[in-house]
mmCIF file of C-alpha atoms in Angstrom:
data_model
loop_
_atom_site.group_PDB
_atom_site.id
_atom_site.type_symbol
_atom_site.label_atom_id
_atom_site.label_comp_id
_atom_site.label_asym_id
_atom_site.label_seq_id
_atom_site.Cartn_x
_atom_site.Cartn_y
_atom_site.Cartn_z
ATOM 1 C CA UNK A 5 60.197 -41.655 38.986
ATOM 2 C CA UNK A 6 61.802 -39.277 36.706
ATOM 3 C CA UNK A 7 61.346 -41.066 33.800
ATOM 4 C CA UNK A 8 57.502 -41.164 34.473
ATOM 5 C CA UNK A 9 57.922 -37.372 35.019
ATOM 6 C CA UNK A 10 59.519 -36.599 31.454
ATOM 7 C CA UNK A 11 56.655 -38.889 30.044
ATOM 8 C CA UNK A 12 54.009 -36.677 31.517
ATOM 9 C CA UNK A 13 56.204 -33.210 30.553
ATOM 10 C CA UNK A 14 56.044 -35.222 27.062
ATOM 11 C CA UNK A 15 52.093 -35.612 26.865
ATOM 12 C CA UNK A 16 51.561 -32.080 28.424
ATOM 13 C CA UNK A 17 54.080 -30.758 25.869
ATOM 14 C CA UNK A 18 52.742 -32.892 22.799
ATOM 15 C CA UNK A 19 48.256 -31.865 24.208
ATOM 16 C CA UNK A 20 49.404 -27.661 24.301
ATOM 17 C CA UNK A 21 51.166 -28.368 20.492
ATOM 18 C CA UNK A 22 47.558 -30.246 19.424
ATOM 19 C CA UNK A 23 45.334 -27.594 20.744
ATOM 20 C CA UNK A 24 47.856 -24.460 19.593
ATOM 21 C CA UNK A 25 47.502 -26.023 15.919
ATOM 22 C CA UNK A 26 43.725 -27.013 16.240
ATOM 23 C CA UNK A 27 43.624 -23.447 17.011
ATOM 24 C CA UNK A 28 45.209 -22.246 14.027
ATOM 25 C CA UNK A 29 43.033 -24.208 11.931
ATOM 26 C CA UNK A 30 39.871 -22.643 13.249
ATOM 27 C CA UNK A 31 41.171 -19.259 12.382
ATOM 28 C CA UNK A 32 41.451 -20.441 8.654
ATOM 29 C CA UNK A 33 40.757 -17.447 6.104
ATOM 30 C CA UNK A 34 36.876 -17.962 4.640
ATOM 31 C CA UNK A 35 35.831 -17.030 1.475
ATOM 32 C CA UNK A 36 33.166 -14.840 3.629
ATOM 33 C CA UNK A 37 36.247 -13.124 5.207
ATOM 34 C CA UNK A 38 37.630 -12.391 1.752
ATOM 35 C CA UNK A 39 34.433 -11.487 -0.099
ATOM 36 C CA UNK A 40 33.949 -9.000 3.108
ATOM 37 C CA UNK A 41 37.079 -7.423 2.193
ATOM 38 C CA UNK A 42 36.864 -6.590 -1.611
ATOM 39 C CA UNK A 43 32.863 -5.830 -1.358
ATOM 40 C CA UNK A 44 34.150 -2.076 -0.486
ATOM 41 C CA UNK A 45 36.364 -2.479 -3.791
ATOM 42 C CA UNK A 46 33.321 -3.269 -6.110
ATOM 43 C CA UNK A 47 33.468 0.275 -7.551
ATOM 44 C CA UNK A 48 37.320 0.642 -8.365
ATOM 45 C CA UNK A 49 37.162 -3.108 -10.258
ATOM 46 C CA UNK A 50 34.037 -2.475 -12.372
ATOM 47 C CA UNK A 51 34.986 1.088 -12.954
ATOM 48 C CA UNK A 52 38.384 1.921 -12.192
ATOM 49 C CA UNK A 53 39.783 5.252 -11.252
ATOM 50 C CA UNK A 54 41.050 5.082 -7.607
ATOM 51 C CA UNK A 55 39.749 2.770 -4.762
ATOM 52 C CA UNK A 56 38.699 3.701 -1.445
ATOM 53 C CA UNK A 57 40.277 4.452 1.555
ATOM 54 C CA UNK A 58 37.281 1.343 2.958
ATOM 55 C CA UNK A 59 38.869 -0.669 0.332
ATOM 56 C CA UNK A 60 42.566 -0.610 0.943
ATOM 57 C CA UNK A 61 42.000 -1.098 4.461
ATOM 58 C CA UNK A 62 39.853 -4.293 3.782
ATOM 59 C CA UNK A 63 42.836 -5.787 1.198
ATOM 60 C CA UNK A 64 45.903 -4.654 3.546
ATOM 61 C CA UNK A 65 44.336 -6.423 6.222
ATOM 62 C CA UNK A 66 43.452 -9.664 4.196
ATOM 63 C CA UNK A 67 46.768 -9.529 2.235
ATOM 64 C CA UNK A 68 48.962 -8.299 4.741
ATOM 65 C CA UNK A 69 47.390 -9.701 7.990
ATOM 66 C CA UNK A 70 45.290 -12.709 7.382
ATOM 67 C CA UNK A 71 47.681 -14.668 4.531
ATOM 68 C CA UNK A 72 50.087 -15.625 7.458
ATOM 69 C CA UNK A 73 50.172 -19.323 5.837
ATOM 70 C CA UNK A 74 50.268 -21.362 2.740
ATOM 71 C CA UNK A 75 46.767 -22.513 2.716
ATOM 72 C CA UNK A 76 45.541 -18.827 3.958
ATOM 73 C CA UNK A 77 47.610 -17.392 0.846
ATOM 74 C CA UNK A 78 45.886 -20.562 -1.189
ATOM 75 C CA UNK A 79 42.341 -20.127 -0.212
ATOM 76 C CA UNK A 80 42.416 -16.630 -0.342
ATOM 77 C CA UNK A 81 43.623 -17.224 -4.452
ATOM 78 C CA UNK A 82 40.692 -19.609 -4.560
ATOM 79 C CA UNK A 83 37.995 -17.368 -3.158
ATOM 80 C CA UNK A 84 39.304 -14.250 -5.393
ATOM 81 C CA UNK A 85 38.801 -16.135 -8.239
ATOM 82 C CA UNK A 86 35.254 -17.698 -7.354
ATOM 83 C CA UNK A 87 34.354 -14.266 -6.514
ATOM 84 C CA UNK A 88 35.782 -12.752 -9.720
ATOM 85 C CA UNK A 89 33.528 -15.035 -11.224
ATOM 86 C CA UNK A 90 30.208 -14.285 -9.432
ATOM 87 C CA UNK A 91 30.494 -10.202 -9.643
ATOM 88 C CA UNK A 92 29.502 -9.235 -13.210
ATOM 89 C CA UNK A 93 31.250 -6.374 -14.771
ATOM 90 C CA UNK A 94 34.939 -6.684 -12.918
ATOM 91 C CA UNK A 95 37.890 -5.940 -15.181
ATOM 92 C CA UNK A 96 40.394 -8.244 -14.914
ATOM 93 C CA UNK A 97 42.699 -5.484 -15.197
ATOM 94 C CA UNK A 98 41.761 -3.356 -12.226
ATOM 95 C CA UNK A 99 41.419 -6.459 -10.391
ATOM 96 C CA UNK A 100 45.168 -6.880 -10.863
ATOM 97 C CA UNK A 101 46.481 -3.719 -10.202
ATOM 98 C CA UNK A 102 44.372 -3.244 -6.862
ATOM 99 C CA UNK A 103 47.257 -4.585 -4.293
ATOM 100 C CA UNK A 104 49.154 -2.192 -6.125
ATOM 101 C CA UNK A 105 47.167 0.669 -5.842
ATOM 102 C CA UNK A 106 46.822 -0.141 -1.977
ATOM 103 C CA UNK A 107 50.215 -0.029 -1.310
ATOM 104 C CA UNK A 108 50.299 -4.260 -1.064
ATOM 105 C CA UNK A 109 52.866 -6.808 -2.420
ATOM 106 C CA UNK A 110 51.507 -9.681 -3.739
ATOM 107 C CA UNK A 111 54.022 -11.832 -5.139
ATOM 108 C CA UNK A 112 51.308 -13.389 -7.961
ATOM 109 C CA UNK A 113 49.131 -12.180 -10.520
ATOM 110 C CA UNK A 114 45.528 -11.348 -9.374
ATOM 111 C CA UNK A 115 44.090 -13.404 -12.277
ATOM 112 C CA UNK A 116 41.446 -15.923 -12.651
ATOM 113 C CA UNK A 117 44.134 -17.909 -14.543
ATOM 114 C CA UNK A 118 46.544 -18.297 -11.630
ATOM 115 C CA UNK A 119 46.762 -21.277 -10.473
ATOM 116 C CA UNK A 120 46.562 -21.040 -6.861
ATOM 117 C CA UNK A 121 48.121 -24.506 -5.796
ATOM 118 C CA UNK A 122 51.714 -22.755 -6.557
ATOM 119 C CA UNK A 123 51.539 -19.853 -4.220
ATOM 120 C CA UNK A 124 53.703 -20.710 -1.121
#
């Protein structure tokens, strides 16, 4: 009887691990999410200068709050470069210094050369 026991504590234990990582996945960071964030930021990387209050809170929390994991930091990398891309007029230059000027860390250059596969 106990050994039937520890296989259901096993299955209950191995069903709450499944769903707490299926969970996880759905909160993935989307290039919607990230496009969200720098929109406020348009002004500082086309023209420099200083960015906005709107726009430091929108890359703390995508920096600093949403790139808990690997693939968050990854597909974040990814969608800042597609985006670079698709916004005429954004110096790659501001575009790197931004986490900077927001008080952020980012241990990688901000660059549509960076090859996002090596950020851990």
């Amino acid at each position: 009887m106990a050994s039937m026991c520890t296989k259901v504590w096993c299955i209950v234990v191995l069903l709450v691990v499944l769903q707490a990582l299926t969970v996880r996945e759905a909160e993935a960071v989307t290039c919607g999410e990230v496009v969200s964030a720098i929109a406020p930021c348009l002004g500082y990387l086309r023209n420099g200068g200083s960015p906005t209050t709107v726009c430091c809170n929108g890359i703390r929390e995508l920096l600093r709050n949403k790139a808990r994991t690997t693939t968050d930091r990854r597909s974040i990398c990814n969608c800042l470069k597609s985006a670079s891309s698709s916004y005429r007029g954004v110096s790659g230059s501001y575009a790197a210094s931004l986490p900077g000027k927001c008080g952020v860390n980012v241990p990688y250059k901000i660059s549509p050369s960076t090859d996002c596969n090596r950020i851990q």
